[in-house]
DNA sequence: CGAACCTTTGAGCGTCCTCAACCTGCGTGG
DNA sequence: CCACGCAGGTTGAGGACGCTCAAAGGTTCG
C-alpha cells in the first residue's frame, strides 16, 4: 500500500488494479490544490477551455440553466468525483459546476489526462470507467425524472446519495450528513421546492426517511428501498474487475 | 485519405486527428460484422459480460425497464454510435439495447478497446471524447425531462435527432426519415403515447414541424428552434480539437 | 440583531395521465 | 379475394399529480 490514498485513487482501485507507475502518474494529478467558498461557480456553461477538478472534500453540483432562469441539477459530486471532466474534452463547457459547501479540489489540465493516457493505458481505462460510472448515474436520474413519481424520485435519490457516500466512508445504512437545501433537491428532481417539502413530509410520516437539520436518517431502509425500487447495480461497486 | 471511412471513424475524426496507426487499429474493430432484425434485444439489463457494438446502419435504442413494466428510453443510436459501451466496462449491463429497425453492426470486445488503449493513446482519448459526447446528450435529455414542457421536449428532441443525423449525412434542415413510433417518442420523452399524439398535432397546427409516414419535416426550423431553445453546443461538432 | 435564506402550510389551477373508443393500413391465412 | 388480426394513430372525457401564488415561522450568518 502506498502512502495515504486520495478519494479518487480509492475509487479507481474499485475498478482496476493499478501498477506503481499508474499510481505515481495519478499522484502527479495532485498538485495545484485549491479551495473554494460555498456557492462559488467553478465552471460555467459556455466557458472555453475550462479546467477540470478532482474533488477531495465537500459537495459540488453540476447543472444547466434554461433561458427562463430555471435550472436543472444534473448530479451532485462528492469526494473522489471529477468535476467538469467533459468540459476539458469539449471546446466549451456544456454545463456549469458550483460548490455546494466549502470545498477542496485539485485542478486537472487537459494535458495531464492526455499525457497520462500515453504513459499509463490502464489508467486510461480506469478513467473511462469512472466517466462511464458517472454516465450510469445520469442515466438513472433520467429514468427517475421520466418515469417515477415525486415520492419515488425522492426515495431513490436519497438512497443513491447514501450508497455513494458509504463507498467513501461518509455514511452508512443509518443515514448521512447532507448539506443540500430543499431548493437543491427541487432542481435535481425536477420538482418545485414547495412540492419537495410535501414529499419529504409524506416520507417522514410514513416512517421511511427523515431529512432534517442537515442530516438524512433512514428510518426504514428496506421500506424505502422498496418504494424506490432501488438497486445498486448501476453503481458497479463490487470490487476490481480488471486485474 | 484512407479507404472508405466507417461512420465511427468519421465521427472520431471530428474530434482528433488520427495517425495511420490509429486508423489501422480502428479498422481492426471492423471484423465480426453482424445484422439484427428489427425488435431484436441485443443487450439486456443485468446481463454479464455483454458485447458492445458499433452501429453501421439502422437505428437502435437504449432503455431501462422499471418493475411496473414501464420503460424509459435513454437515447437512440444512429450509424457511427456505440451500442452498450458501458456494458463491457461494467460487470453487468446497466441498460438494455434494442434494434428499432433492421440494423448492421460490428461487435467490439472489451479486449479490443483495452488493447487499443495500450497501442494508440490518441484513440483512447477519442473514445473518451465519444463517450463524453454520449453523456452530454443524456444530460440534455435529463434537462428536457426535468424542466421542459411536453411541447418543448418534443421540439428539442426532433431538432437533436435532426442535427445528429445531418452530421452523418442522413438529414438536413428540411427534415429526416424517422422510423420511430409514437410509443418510442413517449418512452423517450417521459410522456404517454396519447399525449405525444396531441403534442405532435399541436406542433403541426402551429406550422412548426410535421411527423407523418416515417418522415419528420421541419416546416419552420427557426421557429421550432426558438420553441425548444435548442443550441447545438453540447453536440460539440465544430471540427477537430486535438491535432 | 437584522436580513437573507430556508422551511412549512393552505388554496386554487393546469398539464398531462388514464380509460375508452374508433380509425387506418398492412400482412396473413382461410 | 375477402376476413381477420394487429400495430399504430387519433380523439374525447374526466381525474390526479404537481405547480403557482401567497403568507407565516425558523434558522443562520454577516
Coordinates of C-alpha atoms (C1' of nucleotides) in Angstrom, one line a residue:
Chain A
X1 CA 0.0 0.0 0.0
X2 CA 1.4 3.4 -0.9
X3 CA 1.0 6.4 1.3
X4 CA -2.4 7.7 2.2
X5 CA -4.8 7.3 -0.8
X6 CA -6.8 10.1 -2.2
X7 CA -10.5 9.5 -2.7
X8 CA -10.0 9.3 -6.4
X9 CA -7.4 6.6 -6.1
X10 CA -9.6 4.7 -3.8
X11 CA -12.5 4.9 -6.3
X12 CA -10.4 3.9 -9.3
X13 CA -9.0 0.9 -7.4
X14 CA -12.6 -0.3 -7.1
X15 CA -12.3 -0.9 -10.9
X16 CA -8.7 -1.8 -11.8
X17 CA -5.6 -2.9 -10.1
X18 CA -3.1 -0.2 -10.8
X19 CA 0.6 -0.6 -11.1
X20 CA 3.2 1.5 -9.2
X21 CA 3.7 3.6 -12.4
X22 CA -0.1 4.1 -12.7
X23 CA -0.3 5.2 -9.1
X24 CA 2.7 7.6 -9.5
X25 CA 1.1 9.1 -12.5
X26 CA -2.1 9.5 -10.5
X27 CA -0.2 11.2 -7.7
X28 CA 1.1 13.8 -10.2
X29 CA -2.5 14.9 -10.6
X30 CA -2.5 16.0 -7.0
X31 CA -0.5 19.2 -7.3
X32 CA -2.4 22.5 -7.7
X33 CA -4.6 22.1 -4.7
X34 CA -7.3 24.8 -4.3
X35 CA -10.2 25.6 -2.1
X36 CA -13.5 27.4 -3.0
X37 CA -16.2 29.0 -0.9
X38 CA -19.7 27.6 -0.8
X39 CA -21.6 29.0 -3.7
X40 CA -18.6 29.6 -5.9
X41 CA -19.2 28.9 -9.6
X42 CA -16.1 26.9 -10.6
X43 CA -17.1 26.2 -14.2
X44 CA -19.8 27.9 -16.2
X45 CA -21.6 26.7 -19.3
X46 CA -20.2 28.1 -22.5
X47 CA -16.8 28.8 -21.0
X48 CA -13.9 27.9 -23.3
X49 CA -11.0 25.7 -22.2
X50 CA -12.3 25.3 -18.7
X51 CA -10.4 23.4 -16.0
X52 CA -11.5 20.1 -14.5
X53 CA -11.1 19.3 -10.9
X54 CA -10.9 16.3 -8.6
X55 CA -13.0 16.9 -5.6
X56 CA -11.3 15.9 -2.3
X57 CA -13.6 17.5 0.2
X58 CA -17.1 18.9 0.3
X59 CA -20.1 18.7 -2.1
X60 CA -20.5 20.3 -5.5
X61 CA -23.2 20.1 -8.1
X62 CA -23.3 20.3 -11.9
X63 CA -26.2 21.9 -13.6
X64 CA -27.6 23.6 -16.7
X65 CA -29.6 26.8 -16.8
X66 CA -32.5 27.3 -19.1
X67 CA -33.3 30.6 -20.8
X68 CA -36.2 31.2 -18.5
X69 CA -33.9 31.1 -15.5
X70 CA -34.9 27.7 -14.3
X71 CA -32.1 25.3 -13.5
X72 CA -31.7 21.5 -13.7
X73 CA -29.1 20.0 -11.5
X74 CA -27.6 17.0 -13.3
X75 CA -25.7 15.5 -10.4
X76 CA -24.0 16.1 -7.2
X77 CA -20.3 15.4 -6.7
X78 CA -18.8 14.1 -3.5
X79 CA -15.1 13.5 -2.6
X80 CA -13.3 11.4 -5.3
X81 CA -15.5 12.6 -8.1
X82 CA -14.4 14.5 -11.2
X83 CA -15.8 18.0 -11.7
X84 CA -16.2 19.0 -15.3
X85 CA -14.3 16.2 -17.0
X86 CA -16.3 16.8 -20.1
X87 CA -15.6 20.4 -20.1
X88 CA -11.9 19.8 -20.9
X89 CA -12.6 17.4 -23.7
X90 CA -15.0 19.8 -25.4
X91 CA -14.3 23.2 -26.9
X92 CA -16.7 24.8 -24.4
X93 CA -18.1 23.6 -21.2
X94 CA -21.6 22.2 -21.8
X95 CA -22.6 22.6 -18.1
X96 CA -21.9 24.6 -15.0
X97 CA -20.4 23.4 -11.7
X98 CA -20.9 25.1 -8.4
X99 CA -19.6 24.4 -4.9
X100 CA -22.5 23.5 -2.6
X101 CA -20.3 23.6 0.5
X102 CA -16.8 25.0 1.0
X103 CA -14.7 22.5 -1.0
X104 CA -11.2 21.3 -1.5
X105 CA -10.2 20.3 -5.0
X106 CA -7.2 19.8 -7.2
X107 CA -7.1 21.2 -10.7
X108 CA -6.5 18.9 -13.6
X109 CA -5.4 20.1 -17.0
X110 CA -6.3 18.5 -20.3
X111 CA -2.7 17.8 -20.9
X112 CA -2.5 15.9 -17.6
X113 CA -5.1 13.5 -18.7
X114 CA -3.8 13.1 -22.2
X115 CA -0.2 12.6 -21.1
X116 CA -1.4 10.0 -18.6
X117 CA -3.1 8.2 -21.3
X118 CA 0.1 7.9 -23.3
X119 CA 2.1 6.6 -20.3
X120 CA -0.5 4.5 -18.4
X121 CA -3.1 2.9 -20.6
X122 CA -4.6 1.0 -17.7
X123 CA -5.2 4.4 -16.0
X124 CA -6.9 5.5 -19.2
X125 CA -9.2 2.5 -18.9
X126 CA -9.9 3.4 -15.3
X127 CA -10.7 7.0 -16.2
X128 CA -13.1 5.8 -19.0
X129 CA -14.7 3.5 -16.3
X130 CA -15.1 6.4 -14.0
X131 CA -16.7 8.5 -16.7
X132 CA -19.0 5.6 -17.6
X133 CA -20.0 5.3 -14.0
X134 CA -20.9 9.0 -13.9
X135 CA -22.9 8.4 -17.0
X136 CA -24.7 5.5 -15.5
X137 CA -25.7 7.7 -12.6
X138 CA -27.0 10.4 -15.0
X139 CA -29.0 7.7 -16.8
X140 CA -30.5 6.5 -13.6
X141 CA -31.5 10.2 -12.9
X142 CA -33.0 10.3 -16.3
X143 CA -35.2 7.3 -15.5
X144 CA -36.1 8.9 -12.3
X145 CA -37.3 12.1 -14.0
X146 CA -39.1 10.3 -16.8
X147 CA -40.9 7.5 -15.2
X148 CA -41.1 7.9 -11.4
X149 CA -43.5 9.8 -9.2
X150 CA -42.2 12.6 -6.9
X151 CA -42.1 10.3 -3.9
X152 CA -40.3 7.5 -5.7
X153 CA -37.8 10.0 -7.1
X154 CA -37.0 11.4 -3.7
X155 CA -36.6 8.0 -2.2
X156 CA -34.4 6.9 -5.0
X157 CA -32.2 10.0 -4.8
X158 CA -31.6 9.8 -1.1
X159 CA -30.7 6.1 -1.3
X160 CA -28.3 6.7 -4.2
X161 CA -26.5 9.5 -2.3
X162 CA -26.4 7.2 0.7
X163 CA -24.8 4.4 -1.3
X164 CA -22.2 6.7 -2.9
X165 CA -21.3 8.3 0.3
X166 CA -20.9 5.0 2.1
X167 CA -18.4 4.0 -0.6
X168 CA -16.1 6.8 0.5
X169 CA -16.8 6.3 4.2
X170 CA -19.2 9.3 4.7
X171 CA -22.3 7.4 5.5
X172 CA -24.0 4.1 6.2
X173 CA -27.4 2.4 6.4
X174 CA -28.5 4.6 9.2
X175 CA -28.1 7.8 7.2
X176 CA -25.6 10.6 6.2
X177 CA -24.9 14.2 6.6
X178 CA -26.4 16.2 3.8
X179 CA -25.7 19.9 3.1
X180 CA -28.4 20.3 0.5
X181 CA -31.4 22.6 0.7
X182 CA -34.9 21.8 -0.5
X183 CA -34.2 24.0 -3.4
X184 CA -31.3 21.8 -4.4
X185 CA -33.5 18.8 -4.2
X186 CA -36.1 20.5 -6.3
X187 CA -33.7 21.5 -9.0
X188 CA -32.2 18.0 -9.1
X189 CA -35.5 16.1 -9.1
X190 CA -37.5 18.4 -11.5
X191 CA -39.9 19.4 -8.8
X192 CA -40.9 22.7 -7.2
X193 CA -39.4 23.5 -3.8
X194 CA -42.9 23.5 -2.3
X195 CA -43.6 20.0 -3.5
X196 CA -40.3 18.8 -2.3
X197 CA -41.3 19.9 1.2
X198 CA -44.6 18.0 0.9
X199 CA -42.9 14.8 -0.4
X200 CA -40.4 14.9 2.5
X201 CA -43.2 15.3 5.0
X202 CA -45.0 12.3 3.4
X203 CA -41.9 10.1 3.6
X204 CA -41.3 11.2 7.1
X205 CA -44.9 10.5 8.2
X206 CA -44.7 7.1 6.5
X207 CA -41.7 6.3 8.7
X208 CA -39.4 5.8 5.8
X209 CA -36.8 8.6 6.0
X210 CA -36.3 11.9 7.8
X211 CA -34.3 14.8 6.4
X212 CA -33.8 17.5 9.0
X213 CA -31.1 19.8 10.2
X214 CA -28.6 18.7 7.5
X215 CA -28.9 15.0 8.2
X216 CA -30.7 12.2 6.3
X217 CA -31.8 9.4 8.6
X218 CA -33.1 6.2 7.0
X219 CA -35.9 5.2 9.4
X220 CA -36.8 2.2 7.4
X221 CA -34.1 1.3 4.9
X222 CA -35.8 -1.7 3.4
X223 CA -39.1 0.0 3.1
X224 CA -37.5 3.0 1.4
X225 CA -35.6 0.7 -1.0
X226 CA -38.9 -1.0 -1.9
X227 CA -40.7 2.3 -2.5
X228 CA -37.9 3.5 -4.8
X229 CA -37.2 0.1 -6.4
X230 CA -33.6 0.9 -5.8
X231 CA -30.9 -1.4 -7.0
X232 CA -27.2 -0.5 -6.6
X233 CA -26.1 -2.5 -9.7
X234 CA -25.6 0.6 -11.8
X235 CA -23.1 2.0 -9.3
X236 CA -20.9 -1.1 -10.2
X237 CA -19.1 -1.1 -6.9
X238 CA -18.4 -4.8 -6.3
X239 CA -14.6 -4.9 -6.3
X240 CA -11.9 -4.7 -9.1
X241 CA -13.0 -6.0 -12.5
X242 CA -9.7 -5.6 -14.4
X243 CA -6.7 -7.3 -12.7
Chain B
X1 CA -7.4 9.8 -47.3
X2 CA -7.6 6.1 -46.5
X3 CA -10.2 3.8 -48.0
X4 CA -13.9 4.4 -47.4
X5 CA -14.4 5.6 -43.8
X6 CA -16.8 3.9 -41.4
X7 CA -19.3 6.2 -39.7
X8 CA -17.4 5.8 -36.4
X9 CA -14.1 6.9 -38.0
X10 CA -15.9 9.9 -39.5
X11 CA -17.3 10.8 -36.1
X12 CA -14.0 10.4 -34.2
X13 CA -12.2 12.5 -36.8
X14 CA -14.5 15.3 -35.8
X15 CA -12.6 15.3 -32.5
X16 CA -9.0 14.2 -33.1
X17 CA -6.6 13.9 -36.0
X18 CA -5.7 10.2 -36.0
X19 CA -2.4 8.8 -37.3
X20 CA -2.2 5.9 -39.7
X21 CA -1.5 3.6 -36.8
X22 CA -4.6 4.8 -35.0
X23 CA -6.7 4.3 -38.1
X24 CA -5.3 0.8 -38.7
X25 CA -6.2 -0.1 -35.1
X26 CA -9.7 1.3 -35.7
X27 CA -10.1 -0.8 -38.8
X28 CA -9.3 -3.9 -36.8
X29 CA -12.6 -3.2 -34.9
X30 CA -14.4 -3.8 -38.1
X31 CA -14.3 -7.6 -38.2
X32 CA -17.3 -9.5 -36.8
X33 CA -19.9 -7.9 -38.8
X34 CA -23.5 -8.9 -37.8
X35 CA -27.0 -7.9 -38.6
X36 CA -30.1 -8.0 -36.5
X37 CA -33.8 -7.9 -37.1
X38 CA -36.0 -5.0 -36.1
X39 CA -37.0 -5.5 -32.5
X40 CA -34.1 -7.8 -31.5
X41 CA -32.8 -7.2 -28.0
X42 CA -29.1 -7.1 -28.4
X43 CA -28.1 -6.4 -24.8
X44 CA -30.3 -6.8 -21.8
X45 CA -30.0 -5.2 -18.4
X46 CA -28.3 -7.3 -15.9
X47 CA -26.5 -9.5 -18.5
X48 CA -23.0 -10.3 -17.5
X49 CA -20.1 -9.7 -19.9
X50 CA -22.2 -8.3 -22.7
X51 CA -20.8 -7.3 -26.0
X52 CA -20.6 -3.8 -27.3
X53 CA -21.3 -2.9 -30.9
X54 CA -20.6 -0.1 -33.3
X55 CA -23.7 0.6 -35.3
X56 CA -23.1 1.0 -39.1
X57 CA -26.7 1.0 -40.4
X58 CA -30.1 1.5 -38.9
X59 CA -31.5 2.8 -35.6
X60 CA -31.3 1.3 -32.1
X61 CA -32.4 2.5 -28.7
X62 CA -31.0 2.0 -25.2
X63 CA -33.5 1.9 -22.3
X64 CA -34.3 0.7 -18.9
X65 CA -37.3 -1.2 -17.7
X66 CA -39.0 -0.4 -14.4
X67 CA -40.5 -3.1 -12.1
X68 CA -44.0 -2.0 -13.1
X69 CA -43.3 -2.7 -16.8
X70 CA -42.9 0.9 -17.9
X71 CA -39.8 1.8 -19.8
X72 CA -37.6 4.8 -20.2
X73 CA -35.7 5.2 -23.4
X74 CA -32.4 6.8 -22.6
X75 CA -31.2 7.5 -26.1
X76 CA -31.5 6.5 -29.7
X77 CA -28.4 5.4 -31.6
X78 CA -27.7 6.1 -35.3
X79 CA -24.9 5.0 -37.6
X80 CA -21.5 5.7 -36.0
X81 CA -22.7 5.3 -32.4
X82 CA -21.5 2.8 -29.9
X83 CA -24.1 0.4 -28.5
X84 CA -23.5 -0.6 -24.9
X85 CA -20.0 0.7 -24.4
X86 CA -20.7 0.9 -20.7
X87 CA -21.9 -2.7 -20.6
X88 CA -18.4 -4.0 -21.3
X89 CA -16.7 -1.9 -18.7
X90 CA -19.2 -2.9 -16.0
X91 CA -19.7 -6.3 -14.6
X92 CA -23.2 -6.4 -15.8
X93 CA -25.0 -4.3 -18.3
X94 CA -26.9 -1.4 -16.6
X95 CA -29.3 -1.0 -19.5
X96 CA -30.8 -2.8 -22.5
X97 CA -30.4 -2.1 -26.2
X98 CA -32.8 -3.0 -28.9
X99 CA -32.8 -2.7 -32.6
X100 CA -35.5 -0.2 -33.8
X101 CA -35.1 -1.1 -37.4
X102 CA -33.1 -3.8 -39.1
X103 CA -29.5 -3.0 -38.3
X104 CA -26.0 -3.7 -39.3
X105 CA -23.4 -3.6 -36.5
X106 CA -19.9 -4.8 -35.7
X107 CA -19.2 -6.4 -32.4
X108 CA -16.5 -5.0 -30.2
X109 CA -14.9 -7.0 -27.4
X110 CA -13.6 -5.4 -24.1
X111 CA -10.1 -6.6 -25.1
X112 CA -10.3 -4.8 -28.4
X113 CA -10.8 -1.5 -26.6
X114 CA -8.3 -2.2 -23.9
X115 CA -5.6 -3.3 -26.4
X116 CA -6.3 -0.3 -28.5
X117 CA -5.7 1.9 -25.5
X118 CA -2.3 0.4 -24.9
X119 CA -1.3 0.8 -28.6
X120 CA -3.0 4.1 -29.5
X121 CA -3.4 6.6 -26.7
X122 CA -4.9 9.2 -29.0
X123 CA -7.5 6.7 -30.0
X124 CA -8.2 6.3 -26.3
X125 CA -8.7 10.0 -26.0
X126 CA -11.0 9.9 -28.9
X127 CA -13.1 7.1 -27.4
X128 CA -13.3 9.0 -24.1
X129 CA -14.5 12.0 -26.1
X130 CA -17.1 9.9 -27.9
X131 CA -18.3 8.6 -24.5
X132 CA -18.4 12.1 -23.2
X133 CA -20.4 13.3 -26.1
X134 CA -22.9 10.5 -25.4
X135 CA -23.1 11.6 -21.9
X136 CA -23.6 15.2 -22.9
X137 CA -26.7 14.0 -24.9
X138 CA -28.0 12.1 -22.0
X139 CA -27.6 15.2 -19.8
X140 CA -29.5 17.3 -22.3
X141 CA -32.3 14.7 -22.2
X142 CA -32.2 15.0 -18.5
X143 CA -32.8 18.7 -18.7
X144 CA -35.5 18.0 -21.2
X145 CA -37.4 15.7 -18.8
X146 CA -36.8 17.8 -15.7
X147 CA -37.6 21.3 -16.8
X148 CA -39.3 21.5 -20.1
X149 CA -43.0 21.2 -21.1
X150 CA -44.2 18.4 -23.3
X151 CA -44.2 20.6 -26.4
X152 CA -40.7 21.9 -25.8
X153 CA -39.4 18.4 -25.1
X154 CA -40.7 17.2 -28.4
X155 CA -39.4 20.1 -30.3
X156 CA -36.0 19.7 -28.7
X157 CA -35.9 16.0 -29.4
X158 CA -36.7 16.3 -33.0
X159 CA -34.1 19.0 -33.5
X160 CA -31.4 17.0 -31.8
X161 CA -32.1 13.9 -33.9
X162 CA -32.0 16.2 -37.0
X163 CA -28.7 17.6 -36.0
X164 CA -27.2 14.2 -35.2
X165 CA -28.4 12.7 -38.4
X166 CA -27.2 15.6 -40.5
X167 CA -23.7 15.0 -39.2
X168 CA -23.7 11.5 -40.8
X169 CA -25.4 12.7 -43.9
X170 CA -28.9 11.3 -43.1
X171 CA -30.8 14.5 -42.9
X172 CA -30.7 18.3 -43.3
X173 CA -32.7 21.4 -42.3
X174 CA -35.7 20.3 -44.2
X175 CA -36.1 17.1 -42.2
X176 CA -35.1 13.5 -41.9
X177 CA -36.5 9.9 -42.2
X178 CA -37.6 8.7 -38.8
X179 CA -38.6 5.0 -38.1
X180 CA -39.9 5.8 -34.6
X181 CA -43.4 5.2 -33.5
X182 CA -45.3 7.5 -31.1
X183 CA -44.7 4.9 -28.5
X184 CA -41.0 5.3 -28.9
X185 CA -41.3 9.0 -28.5
X186 CA -43.5 8.6 -25.4
X187 CA -41.0 6.3 -23.8
X188 CA -38.1 8.6 -24.6
X189 CA -39.8 11.8 -23.6
X190 CA -41.5 10.5 -20.4
X191 CA -45.0 11.1 -21.8
X192 CA -47.9 8.9 -22.5
X193 CA -48.4 7.9 -26.2
X194 CA -51.8 9.7 -26.2
X195 CA -50.2 12.9 -25.1
X196 CA -47.4 12.5 -27.7
X197 CA -50.1 12.4 -30.3
X198 CA -51.7 15.6 -29.1
X199 CA -48.3 17.4 -28.9
X200 CA -47.5 16.4 -32.4
X201 CA -50.8 17.7 -33.6
X202 CA -50.2 21.0 -31.8
X203 CA -46.8 21.4 -33.3
X204 CA -48.2 20.6 -36.8
X205 CA -51.1 23.1 -36.4
X206 CA -48.6 25.8 -35.3
X207 CA -46.8 25.2 -38.6
X208 CA -43.6 24.2 -36.8
X209 CA -42.9 20.6 -37.7
X210 CA -44.8 17.6 -39.2
X211 CA -44.1 14.0 -38.4
X212 CA -46.0 11.7 -40.7
X213 CA -45.4 8.5 -42.6
X214 CA -41.9 7.9 -41.2
X215 CA -40.7 11.4 -42.1
X216 CA -40.0 14.5 -39.9
X217 CA -40.4 17.7 -41.9
X218 CA -39.2 21.0 -40.3
X219 CA -41.9 23.4 -41.5
X220 CA -40.4 26.3 -39.6
X221 CA -36.8 25.4 -38.5
X222 CA -36.1 28.7 -36.8
X223 CA -39.5 28.8 -35.1
X224 CA -39.0 25.3 -33.8
X225 CA -35.5 26.1 -32.6
X226 CA -36.9 29.0 -30.6
X227 CA -39.7 27.0 -29.0
X228 CA -37.2 24.4 -27.9
X229 CA -34.4 26.9 -27.0
X230 CA -32.2 24.5 -28.9
X231 CA -28.5 25.1 -29.1
X232 CA -26.1 22.5 -30.7
X233 CA -23.1 23.4 -28.5
X234 CA -23.5 20.3 -26.4
X235 CA -23.0 18.1 -29.6
X236 CA -19.5 19.6 -29.9
X237 CA -19.4 19.1 -33.6
X238 CA -17.3 22.0 -34.8
X239 CA -14.2 20.3 -36.2
X240 CA -11.1 18.6 -34.7
X241 CA -10.0 19.9 -31.3
X242 CA -6.9 17.8 -30.8
X243 CA -4.3 18.0 -33.6
Chain C
dC1 C1' -29.6 41.9 15.6
dG2 C1' -31.2 42.3 11.4
dA3 C1' -31.6 40.4 6.9
dA4 C1' -31.4 36.8 3.9
dC5 C1' -32.3 32.3 3.4
dC6 C1' -34.8 28.2 4.3
dT7 C1' -38.9 25.6 5.7
dT8 C1' -43.7 24.8 6.2
dT9 C1' -48.6 25.0 5.2
dG10 C1' -53.0 26.4 2.5
dA11 C1' -55.9 27.2 -1.8
dG12 C1' -56.7 27.0 -6.5
dC13 C1' -55.4 25.7 -11.0
dG14 C1' -53.3 23.5 -15.2
dT15 C1' -50.7 19.9 -17.5
dC16 C1' -50.6 15.6 -18.5
dC17 C1' -52.5 10.9 -17.3
dT18 C1' -55.9 7.1 -17.6
dC19 C1' -59.6 4.9 -19.7
dA20 C1' -62.1 4.1 -23.7
dA21 C1' -63.5 4.1 -28.3
dC22 C1' -62.8 4.2 -33.2
dC23 C1' -60.0 4.5 -37.5
dT24 C1' -56.4 3.4 -40.7
dG25 C1' -53.1 0.5 -43.2
dC26 C1' -51.0 -3.8 -43.7
dG27 C1' -49.8 -8.6 -43.7
dT28 C1' -51.7 -13.3 -43.1
dG29 C1' -54.4 -17.2 -43.9
dG30 C1' -58.8 -19.3 -44.9
Chain D
dC1 C1' -60.2 -12.2 -52.6
dC2 C1' -62.1 -11.1 -48.7
dA3 C1' -61.9 -11.8 -43.4
dC4 C1' -59.4 -11.1 -39.8
dG5 C1' -55.9 -9.6 -36.6
dC6 C1' -52.8 -6.4 -35.1
dA7 C1' -49.9 -2.5 -34.7
dG8 C1' -50.1 2.3 -34.9
dG9 C1' -52.6 6.6 -34.9
dT10 C1' -56.5 9.8 -33.4
dT11 C1' -59.8 11.9 -30.5
dG12 C1' -62.9 12.7 -26.2
dA13 C1' -64.0 12.9 -21.1
dG14 C1' -62.7 13.0 -16.5
dG15 C1' -59.3 13.0 -12.9
dA16 C1' -54.8 13.3 -10.3
dC17 C1' -50.4 14.9 -9.5
dG18 C1' -47.6 18.6 -9.1
dC19 C1' -47.5 23.7 -10.0
dT20 C1' -48.1 28.7 -8.8
dC21 C1' -49.2 32.2 -5.6
dA22 C1' -49.3 33.6 -1.0
dA23 C1' -48.1 34.1 3.7
dA24 C1' -46.1 32.9 8.0
dG25 C1' -42.5 30.8 11.1
dG26 C1' -37.5 29.3 11.8
dT27 C1' -32.6 29.4 11.3
dT28 C1' -28.2 31.0 10.2
dC29 C1' -24.7 34.2 9.4
dG30 C1' -22.6 38.5 8.5

